[in-house]
Coordinates of C-alpha atoms in Angstrom, one line a residue:
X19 CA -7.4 -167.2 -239.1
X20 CA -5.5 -164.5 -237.2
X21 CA -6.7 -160.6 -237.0
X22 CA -4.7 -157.7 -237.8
X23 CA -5.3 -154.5 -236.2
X24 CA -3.8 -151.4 -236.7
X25 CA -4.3 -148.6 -233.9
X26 CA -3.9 -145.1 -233.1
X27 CA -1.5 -146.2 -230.0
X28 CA 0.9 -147.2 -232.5
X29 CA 0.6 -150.7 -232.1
X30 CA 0.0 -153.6 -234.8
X31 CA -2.0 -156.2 -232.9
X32 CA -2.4 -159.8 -233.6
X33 CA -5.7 -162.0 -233.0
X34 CA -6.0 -165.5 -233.3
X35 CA -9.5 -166.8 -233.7
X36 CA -10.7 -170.0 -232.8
X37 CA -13.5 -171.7 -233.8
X38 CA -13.7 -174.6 -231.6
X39 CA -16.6 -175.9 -229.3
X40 CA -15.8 -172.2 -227.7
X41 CA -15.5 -169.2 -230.0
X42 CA -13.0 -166.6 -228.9
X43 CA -9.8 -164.5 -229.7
X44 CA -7.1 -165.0 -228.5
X45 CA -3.8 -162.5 -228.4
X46 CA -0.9 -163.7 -230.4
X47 CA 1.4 -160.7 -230.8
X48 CA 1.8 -156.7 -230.1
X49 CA 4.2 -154.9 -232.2
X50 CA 5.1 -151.4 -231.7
X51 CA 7.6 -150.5 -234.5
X52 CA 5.9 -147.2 -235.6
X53 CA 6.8 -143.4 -234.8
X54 CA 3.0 -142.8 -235.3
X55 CA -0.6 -143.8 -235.6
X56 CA -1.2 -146.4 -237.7
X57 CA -3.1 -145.2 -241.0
X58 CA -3.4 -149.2 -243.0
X59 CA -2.5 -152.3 -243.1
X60 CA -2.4 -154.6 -246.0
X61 CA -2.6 -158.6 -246.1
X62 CA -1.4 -160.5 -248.9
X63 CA -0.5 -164.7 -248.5
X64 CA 2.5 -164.7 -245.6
X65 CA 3.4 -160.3 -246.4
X66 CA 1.8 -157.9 -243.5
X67 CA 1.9 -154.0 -244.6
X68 CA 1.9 -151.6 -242.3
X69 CA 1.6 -147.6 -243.2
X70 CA 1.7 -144.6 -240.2
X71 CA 2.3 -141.1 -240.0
X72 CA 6.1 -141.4 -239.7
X73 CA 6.3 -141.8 -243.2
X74 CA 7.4 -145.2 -243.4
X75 CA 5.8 -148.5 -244.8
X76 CA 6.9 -152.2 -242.7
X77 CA 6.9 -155.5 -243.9
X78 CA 6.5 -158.8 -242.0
X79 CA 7.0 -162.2 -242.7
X80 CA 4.5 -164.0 -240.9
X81 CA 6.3 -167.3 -241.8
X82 CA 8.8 -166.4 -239.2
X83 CA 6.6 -163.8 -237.8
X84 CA 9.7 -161.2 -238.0
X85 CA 10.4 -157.9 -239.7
X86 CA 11.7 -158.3 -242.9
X87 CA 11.9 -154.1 -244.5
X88 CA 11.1 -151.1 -243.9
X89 CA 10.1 -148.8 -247.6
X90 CA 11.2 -144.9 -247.1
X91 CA 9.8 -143.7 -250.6
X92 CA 6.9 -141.6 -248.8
X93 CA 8.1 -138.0 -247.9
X94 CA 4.3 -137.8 -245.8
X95 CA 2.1 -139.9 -244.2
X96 CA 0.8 -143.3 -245.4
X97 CA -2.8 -143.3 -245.9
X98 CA -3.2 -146.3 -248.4
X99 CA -1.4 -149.9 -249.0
X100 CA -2.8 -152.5 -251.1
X101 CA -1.2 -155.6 -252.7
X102 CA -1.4 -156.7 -256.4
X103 CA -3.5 -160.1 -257.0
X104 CA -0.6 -161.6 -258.2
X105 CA 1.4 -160.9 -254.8
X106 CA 4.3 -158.8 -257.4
X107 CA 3.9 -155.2 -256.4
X108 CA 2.8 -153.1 -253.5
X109 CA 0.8 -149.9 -254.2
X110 CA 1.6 -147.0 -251.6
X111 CA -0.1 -143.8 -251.5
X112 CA 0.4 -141.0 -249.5
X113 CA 0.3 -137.3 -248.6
X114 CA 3.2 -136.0 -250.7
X115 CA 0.4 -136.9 -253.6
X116 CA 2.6 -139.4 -255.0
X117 CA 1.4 -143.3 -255.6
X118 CA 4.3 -145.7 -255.6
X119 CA 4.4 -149.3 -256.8
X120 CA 7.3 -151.3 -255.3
X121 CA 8.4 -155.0 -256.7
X122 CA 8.2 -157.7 -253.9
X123 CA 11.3 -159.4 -252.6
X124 CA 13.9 -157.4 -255.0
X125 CA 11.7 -154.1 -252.6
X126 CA 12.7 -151.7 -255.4
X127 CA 10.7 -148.9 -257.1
X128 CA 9.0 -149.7 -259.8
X129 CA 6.4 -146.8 -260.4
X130 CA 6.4 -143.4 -259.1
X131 CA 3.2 -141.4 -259.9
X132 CA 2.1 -137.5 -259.1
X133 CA -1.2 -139.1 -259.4
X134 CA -3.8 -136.2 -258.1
X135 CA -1.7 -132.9 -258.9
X136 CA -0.3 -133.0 -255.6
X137 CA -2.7 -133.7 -253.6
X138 CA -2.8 -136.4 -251.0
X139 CA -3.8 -139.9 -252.0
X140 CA -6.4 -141.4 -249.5
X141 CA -7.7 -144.8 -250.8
X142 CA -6.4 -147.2 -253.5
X143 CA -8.3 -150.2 -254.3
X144 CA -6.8 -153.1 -256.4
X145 CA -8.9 -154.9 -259.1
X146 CA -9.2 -158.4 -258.9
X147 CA -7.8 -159.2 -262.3
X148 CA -4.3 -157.1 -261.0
X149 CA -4.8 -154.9 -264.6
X150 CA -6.7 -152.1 -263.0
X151 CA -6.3 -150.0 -259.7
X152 CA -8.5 -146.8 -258.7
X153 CA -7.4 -144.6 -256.6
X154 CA -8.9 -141.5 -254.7
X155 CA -7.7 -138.3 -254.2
X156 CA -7.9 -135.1 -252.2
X157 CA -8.3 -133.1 -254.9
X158 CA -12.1 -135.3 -255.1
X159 CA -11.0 -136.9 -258.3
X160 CA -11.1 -141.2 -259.1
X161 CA -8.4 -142.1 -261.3
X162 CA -8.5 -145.4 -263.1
X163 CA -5.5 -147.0 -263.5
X164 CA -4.0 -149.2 -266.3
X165 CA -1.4 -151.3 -264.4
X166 CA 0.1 -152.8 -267.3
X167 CA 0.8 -149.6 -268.9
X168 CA 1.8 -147.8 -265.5
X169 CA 0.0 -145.0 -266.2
X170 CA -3.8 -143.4 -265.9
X171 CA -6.6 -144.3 -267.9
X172 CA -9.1 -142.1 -267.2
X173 CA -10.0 -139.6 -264.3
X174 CA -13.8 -138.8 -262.9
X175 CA -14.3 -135.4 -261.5
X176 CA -16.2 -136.1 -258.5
X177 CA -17.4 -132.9 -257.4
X178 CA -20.3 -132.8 -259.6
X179 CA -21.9 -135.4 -257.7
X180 CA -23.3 -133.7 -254.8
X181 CA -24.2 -137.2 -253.3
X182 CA -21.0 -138.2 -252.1
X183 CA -20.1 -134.1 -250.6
X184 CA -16.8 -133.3 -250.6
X185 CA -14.9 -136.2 -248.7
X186 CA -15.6 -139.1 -250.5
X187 CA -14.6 -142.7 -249.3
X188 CA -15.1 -146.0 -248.7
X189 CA -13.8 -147.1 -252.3
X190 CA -13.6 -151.2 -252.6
X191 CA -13.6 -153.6 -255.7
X192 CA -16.4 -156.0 -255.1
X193 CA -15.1 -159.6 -255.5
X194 CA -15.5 -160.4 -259.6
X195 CA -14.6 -156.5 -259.8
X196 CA -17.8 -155.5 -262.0
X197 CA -18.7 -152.5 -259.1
X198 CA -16.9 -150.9 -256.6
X199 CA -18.3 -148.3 -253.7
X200 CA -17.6 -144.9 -253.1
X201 CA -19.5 -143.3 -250.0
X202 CA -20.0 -139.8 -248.4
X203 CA -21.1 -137.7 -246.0
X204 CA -25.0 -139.2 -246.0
X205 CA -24.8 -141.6 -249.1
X206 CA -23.6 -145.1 -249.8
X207 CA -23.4 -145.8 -254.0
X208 CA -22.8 -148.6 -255.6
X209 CA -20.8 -148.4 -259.2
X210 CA -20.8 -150.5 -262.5
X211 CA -17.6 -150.4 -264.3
X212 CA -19.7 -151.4 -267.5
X213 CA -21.2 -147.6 -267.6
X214 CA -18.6 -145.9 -265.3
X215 CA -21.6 -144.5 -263.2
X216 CA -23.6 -144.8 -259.9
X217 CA -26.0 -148.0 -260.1
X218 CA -27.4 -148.1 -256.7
X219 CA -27.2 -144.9 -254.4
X220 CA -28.8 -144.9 -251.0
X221 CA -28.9 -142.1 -248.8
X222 CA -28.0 -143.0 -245.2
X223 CA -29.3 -140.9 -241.7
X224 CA -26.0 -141.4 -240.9
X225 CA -22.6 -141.1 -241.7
X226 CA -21.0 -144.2 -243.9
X227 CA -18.0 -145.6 -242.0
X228 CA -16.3 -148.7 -243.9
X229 CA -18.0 -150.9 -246.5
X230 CA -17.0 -155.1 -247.0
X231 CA -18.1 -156.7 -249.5
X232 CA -20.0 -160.4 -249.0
X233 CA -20.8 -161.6 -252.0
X234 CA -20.6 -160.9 -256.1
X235 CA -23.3 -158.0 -255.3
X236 CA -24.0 -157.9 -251.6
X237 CA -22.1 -155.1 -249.4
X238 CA -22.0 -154.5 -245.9
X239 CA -22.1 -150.5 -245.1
X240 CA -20.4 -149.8 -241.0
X241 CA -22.1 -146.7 -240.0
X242 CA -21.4 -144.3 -237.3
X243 CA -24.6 -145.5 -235.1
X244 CA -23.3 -148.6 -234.8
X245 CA -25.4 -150.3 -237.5
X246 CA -24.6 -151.9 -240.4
X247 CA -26.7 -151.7 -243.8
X248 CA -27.0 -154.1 -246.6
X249 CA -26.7 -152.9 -250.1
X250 CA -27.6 -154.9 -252.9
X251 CA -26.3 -154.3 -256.9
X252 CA -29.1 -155.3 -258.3
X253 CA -31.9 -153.8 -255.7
X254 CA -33.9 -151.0 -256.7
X255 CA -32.9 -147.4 -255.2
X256 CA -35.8 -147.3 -253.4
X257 CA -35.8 -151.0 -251.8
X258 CA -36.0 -151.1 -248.4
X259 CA -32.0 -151.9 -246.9
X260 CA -31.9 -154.2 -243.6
X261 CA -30.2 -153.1 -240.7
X262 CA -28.7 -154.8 -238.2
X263 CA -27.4 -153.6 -234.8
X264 CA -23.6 -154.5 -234.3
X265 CA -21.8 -152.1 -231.9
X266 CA -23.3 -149.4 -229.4
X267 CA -20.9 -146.9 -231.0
X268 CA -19.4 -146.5 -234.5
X269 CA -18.5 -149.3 -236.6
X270 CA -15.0 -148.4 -237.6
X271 CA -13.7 -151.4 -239.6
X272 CA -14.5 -154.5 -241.0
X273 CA -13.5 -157.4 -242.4
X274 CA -14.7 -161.0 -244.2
X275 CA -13.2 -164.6 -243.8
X276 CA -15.1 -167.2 -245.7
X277 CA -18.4 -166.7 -243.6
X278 CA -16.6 -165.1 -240.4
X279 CA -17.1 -161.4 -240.2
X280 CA -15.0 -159.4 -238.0
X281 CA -16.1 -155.9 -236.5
X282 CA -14.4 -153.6 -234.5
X283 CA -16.0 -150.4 -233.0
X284 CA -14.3 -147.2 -232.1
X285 CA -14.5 -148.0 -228.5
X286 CA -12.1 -151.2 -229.1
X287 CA -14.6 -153.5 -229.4
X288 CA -14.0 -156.3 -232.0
X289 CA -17.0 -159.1 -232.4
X290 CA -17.2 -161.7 -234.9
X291 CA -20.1 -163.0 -237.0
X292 CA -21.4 -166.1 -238.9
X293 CA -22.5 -164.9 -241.8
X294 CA -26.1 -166.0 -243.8
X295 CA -26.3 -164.2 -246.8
X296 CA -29.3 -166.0 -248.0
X297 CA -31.1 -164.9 -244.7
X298 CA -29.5 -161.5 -244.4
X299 CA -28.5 -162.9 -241.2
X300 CA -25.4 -161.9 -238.8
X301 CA -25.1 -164.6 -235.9
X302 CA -22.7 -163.2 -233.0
X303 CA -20.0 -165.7 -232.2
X304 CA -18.0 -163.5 -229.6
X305 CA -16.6 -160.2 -227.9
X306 CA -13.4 -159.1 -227.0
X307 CA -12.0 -155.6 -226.1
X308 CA -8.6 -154.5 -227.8
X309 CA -7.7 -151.9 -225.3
X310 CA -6.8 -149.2 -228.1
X311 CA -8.5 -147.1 -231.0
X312 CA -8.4 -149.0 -234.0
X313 CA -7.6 -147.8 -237.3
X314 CA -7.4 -150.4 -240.1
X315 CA -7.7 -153.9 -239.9
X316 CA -7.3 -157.1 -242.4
X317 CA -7.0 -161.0 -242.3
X318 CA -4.4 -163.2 -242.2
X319 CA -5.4 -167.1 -243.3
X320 CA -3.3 -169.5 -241.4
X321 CA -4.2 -172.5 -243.1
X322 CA -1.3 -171.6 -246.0
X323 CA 1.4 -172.4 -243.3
X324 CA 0.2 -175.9 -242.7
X325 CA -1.9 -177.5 -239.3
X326 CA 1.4 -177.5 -237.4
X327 CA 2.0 -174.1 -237.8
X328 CA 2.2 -172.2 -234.1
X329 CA 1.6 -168.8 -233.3
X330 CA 4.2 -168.5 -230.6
X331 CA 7.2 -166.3 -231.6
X332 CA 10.3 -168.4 -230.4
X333 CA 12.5 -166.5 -228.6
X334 CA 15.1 -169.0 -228.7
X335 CA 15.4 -167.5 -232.6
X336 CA 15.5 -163.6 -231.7
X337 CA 18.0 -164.2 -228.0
X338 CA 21.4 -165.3 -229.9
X339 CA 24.2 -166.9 -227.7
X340 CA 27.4 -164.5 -226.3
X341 CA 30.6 -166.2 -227.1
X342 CA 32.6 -165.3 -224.1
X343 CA 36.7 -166.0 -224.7
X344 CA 38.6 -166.5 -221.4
X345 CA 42.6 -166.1 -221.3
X346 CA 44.9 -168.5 -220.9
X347 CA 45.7 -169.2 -217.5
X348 CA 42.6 -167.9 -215.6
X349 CA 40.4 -170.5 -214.5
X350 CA 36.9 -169.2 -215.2
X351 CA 34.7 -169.2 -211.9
X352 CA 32.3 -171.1 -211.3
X353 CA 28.7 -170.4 -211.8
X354 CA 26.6 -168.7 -209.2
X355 CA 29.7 -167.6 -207.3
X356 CA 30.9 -164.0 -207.5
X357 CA 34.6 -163.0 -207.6
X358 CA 35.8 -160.1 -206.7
X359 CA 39.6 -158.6 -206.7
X360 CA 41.3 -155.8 -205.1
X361 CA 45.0 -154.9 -205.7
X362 CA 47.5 -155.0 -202.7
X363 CA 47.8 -151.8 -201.7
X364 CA 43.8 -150.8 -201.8
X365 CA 43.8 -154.4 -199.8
X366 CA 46.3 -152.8 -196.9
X367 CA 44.5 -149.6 -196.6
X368 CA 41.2 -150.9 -196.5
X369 CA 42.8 -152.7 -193.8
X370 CA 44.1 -150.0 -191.8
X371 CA 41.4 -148.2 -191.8
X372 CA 38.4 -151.2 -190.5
X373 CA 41.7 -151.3 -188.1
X374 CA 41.5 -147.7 -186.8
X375 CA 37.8 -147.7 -187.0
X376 CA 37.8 -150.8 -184.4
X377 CA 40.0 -149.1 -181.9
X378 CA 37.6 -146.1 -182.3
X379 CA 34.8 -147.7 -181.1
X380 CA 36.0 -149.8 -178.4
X381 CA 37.9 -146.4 -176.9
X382 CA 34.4 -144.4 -177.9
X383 CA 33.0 -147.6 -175.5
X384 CA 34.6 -147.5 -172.8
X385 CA 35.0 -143.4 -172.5
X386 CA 31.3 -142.9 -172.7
X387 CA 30.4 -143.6 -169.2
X388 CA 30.9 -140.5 -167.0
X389 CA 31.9 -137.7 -169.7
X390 CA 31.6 -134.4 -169.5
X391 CA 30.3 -132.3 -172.5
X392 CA 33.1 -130.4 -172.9
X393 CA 35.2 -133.9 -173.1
X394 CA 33.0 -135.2 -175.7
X395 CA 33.3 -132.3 -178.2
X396 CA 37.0 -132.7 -177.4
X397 CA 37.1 -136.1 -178.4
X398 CA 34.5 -135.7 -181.5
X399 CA 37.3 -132.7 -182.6
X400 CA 39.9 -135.1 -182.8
X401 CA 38.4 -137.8 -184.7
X402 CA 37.6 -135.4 -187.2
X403 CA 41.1 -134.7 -187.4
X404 CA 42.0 -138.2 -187.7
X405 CA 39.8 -138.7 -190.6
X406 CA 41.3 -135.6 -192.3
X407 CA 44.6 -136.5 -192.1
X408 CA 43.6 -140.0 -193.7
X409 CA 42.1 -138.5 -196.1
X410 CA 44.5 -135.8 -197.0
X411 CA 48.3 -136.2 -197.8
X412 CA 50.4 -135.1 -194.7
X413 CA 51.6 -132.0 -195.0
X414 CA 54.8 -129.9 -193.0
X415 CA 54.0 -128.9 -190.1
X416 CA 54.1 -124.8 -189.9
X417 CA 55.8 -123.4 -186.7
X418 CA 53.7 -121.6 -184.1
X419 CA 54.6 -118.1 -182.0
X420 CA 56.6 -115.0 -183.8
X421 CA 58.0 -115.5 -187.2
X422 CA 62.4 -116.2 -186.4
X423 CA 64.4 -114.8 -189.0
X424 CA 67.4 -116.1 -190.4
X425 CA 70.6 -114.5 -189.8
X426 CA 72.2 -114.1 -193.1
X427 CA 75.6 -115.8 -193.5
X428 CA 78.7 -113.9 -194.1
X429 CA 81.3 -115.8 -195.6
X430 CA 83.8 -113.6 -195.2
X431 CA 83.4 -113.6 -191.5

């Protein structure tokens, strides 16, 4: 599998993992295509979608691991991205409060929605079925939306539930897509879409980060100590959630591979896990350091391009060949050997001139011994009359002493 990472430094970042006799990550790519810090990033069979603060949405090919669009529909920054099950349509939302589905390959716009009166759209979460989307606003409402209808099936007004405060996040589908989390300043809920309310709410000493779901009704919770909870659907409210220590600071984002967890910290730390969900277990595999902030991150499987698929980019493919056409007549030189041409007259000059500057310095040679310092300012005068008369065009010479006037000539004498 290979880890996408979006970061504040504007960079996309590419991780292969290996899980050989040594675990470990290893760099495949860096892309800096963005204006702006990196706000999500979407992965969806060979499609990477990237969303910044420049107000632009790009797509990759990872099949040829190249840049295949760039979507301008946003007229604010792109805080969400998320694919359709059936890999048809790309949901957009953004700050201009609009949510945007665009058709794959054709790229076009297919749905353009003021979902939240205006106000920015933060999260949009996909259900697994591709018939339902929810999506969260800043205006604190969840809108449920009916995909095949293109249009809102319900809204829930939020700000009655004093739980969640007044920035809630952390909303993800869970696997089958019977719950879905929402999470706020000190809370982490769990929600049934049979009765369209909280089922499992536990309050949190601190703040909920980024939630990943494990299982049918397991979820991991990041939080901002570094720890990361487990919350179960069907566990009481007042059961007792395990903890486990991943990162010294913040666990920013995370996401699940078959049983591979990846975490990254705010710090730039990225570790992955084995995961035992019988045990409640996380087993840590290895450590690496990013270098940069991150800011979103999802999976790419590699195992749909085949076992001989590399992760090199060719560059043979991007550098293309420069035809070069030679005229008729003119040999072309030969390689390694520099040519270079003068015309005649530039050729005669320069010719003069390494001329006058030898006799210069074999008079300056021989006139140095046994001069005077009056001579040798005499000397220094005239060269610099030389060289001004080389460089400047020669001009009449005036007459010296009293002006002579003509005598004017009478033709009658």
């Amino acid at each position: 599998m290979e880890v996408i990472v979006g970061t504040y430094e504007e960079f996309l970042l590419g991780y292969k993992f290996t899980t050989n006799e040594n675990n470990s990550f290893v760099q495949s790519f860096a892309d800096k295509s963005h204006a702006g810090p990196l706000k999500c990033v979407a992965v969806h069979g060979h499609f990477v979608a990237t969303g910044a603060t420049d107000d632009r949405i790009f797509l990759y090919d990872m099949r040829t691991r190249k840049q295949t669009n760039i979507i301008l529909s946003h007229e604010g920054t792109i805080n969400a991205l998320a694919f359709t099950p059936d890999n048809s349509h790309l949901l957009s939302g953004g700050d201009d409060g609009r949510m945007i589905a665009t058709r794959l390959n054709t790229w076009t716009t297919e749905g353009n929605w003021k979902a939240h009166k205006g106000a920015a759209v933060n999260q949009i979460s996909c259900h697994p079925s591709g018939k339902l989307a929810l999506s969260l606003g800043g205006d604190r409402v969840l809108c449920t939306w009916n995909l095949v209808k293109g249009r809102v099936a319900y809204r829930t007004n939020l700000k009655s539930h004093s739980t969640i405060g007044i920035q809630p996040d952390c909303l993800a589908w869970s696997p089958t897509g019977d719950y879905f989390t929402l999470c706020g300043f000190r809370a982490a809920e769990i929600w049934s879409i049979k009765t369209a309310d909280v089922l499992v709410s536990h309050k949190t000493q601190e703040k909920p980060i980024c939630v990943c779901w494990v299982a049918e009704e397991i979820c991991l919770v990041g939080m901002e100590n570094g720890k990361i909870l487990w919350l179960d659907a069907t566990g009481d409210e007042e059961q007792v959630v395990k903890q486990t220590e991943a990162h010294e600071t913040r666990v920013k984002v995370m996401a699940l591979h078959k049983d591979i967890l990846i975490t990254l910290s705010s710090s730039g730390e990225m570790k992955a896990w084995r995961l035992d969900i019988d045990k409640r277990k996380l087993s840590h595999l290895c450590t690496t350091n990013i270098g940069c902030r991150p800011t979103c991150l999802s999976i790419l499987d590699l195992t749909q391009f085949g076992d001989n698929y590399g992760l090199q980019n060719d560059d043979k493919d991007d550098i293309k060949p420069t035809n070069v056409t030679i005229k008729k007549g003119v040999k072309p030189p030969e390689r390694g050997i520099v040519t270079i041409e003068y015309d005649d007259e530039e050729e005669e000059g320069e010719k003069e001139e390494d001329e006058n500057e030898e006799s210069e310095s074999e008079d300056n040679d021989s006139e140095t011994k046994e001069t005077s310092p009056s001579q040798k300012q005499q000397k220094s005068n005239k060269r610099k009359a030389k060289h001004v008369v080389k460089a400047q065009p020669q001009k009449k010479k005036k007459q010296k002493g009293p002006l002579l006037h003509k005598k004017p000539n009478n033709k009658n004498n």
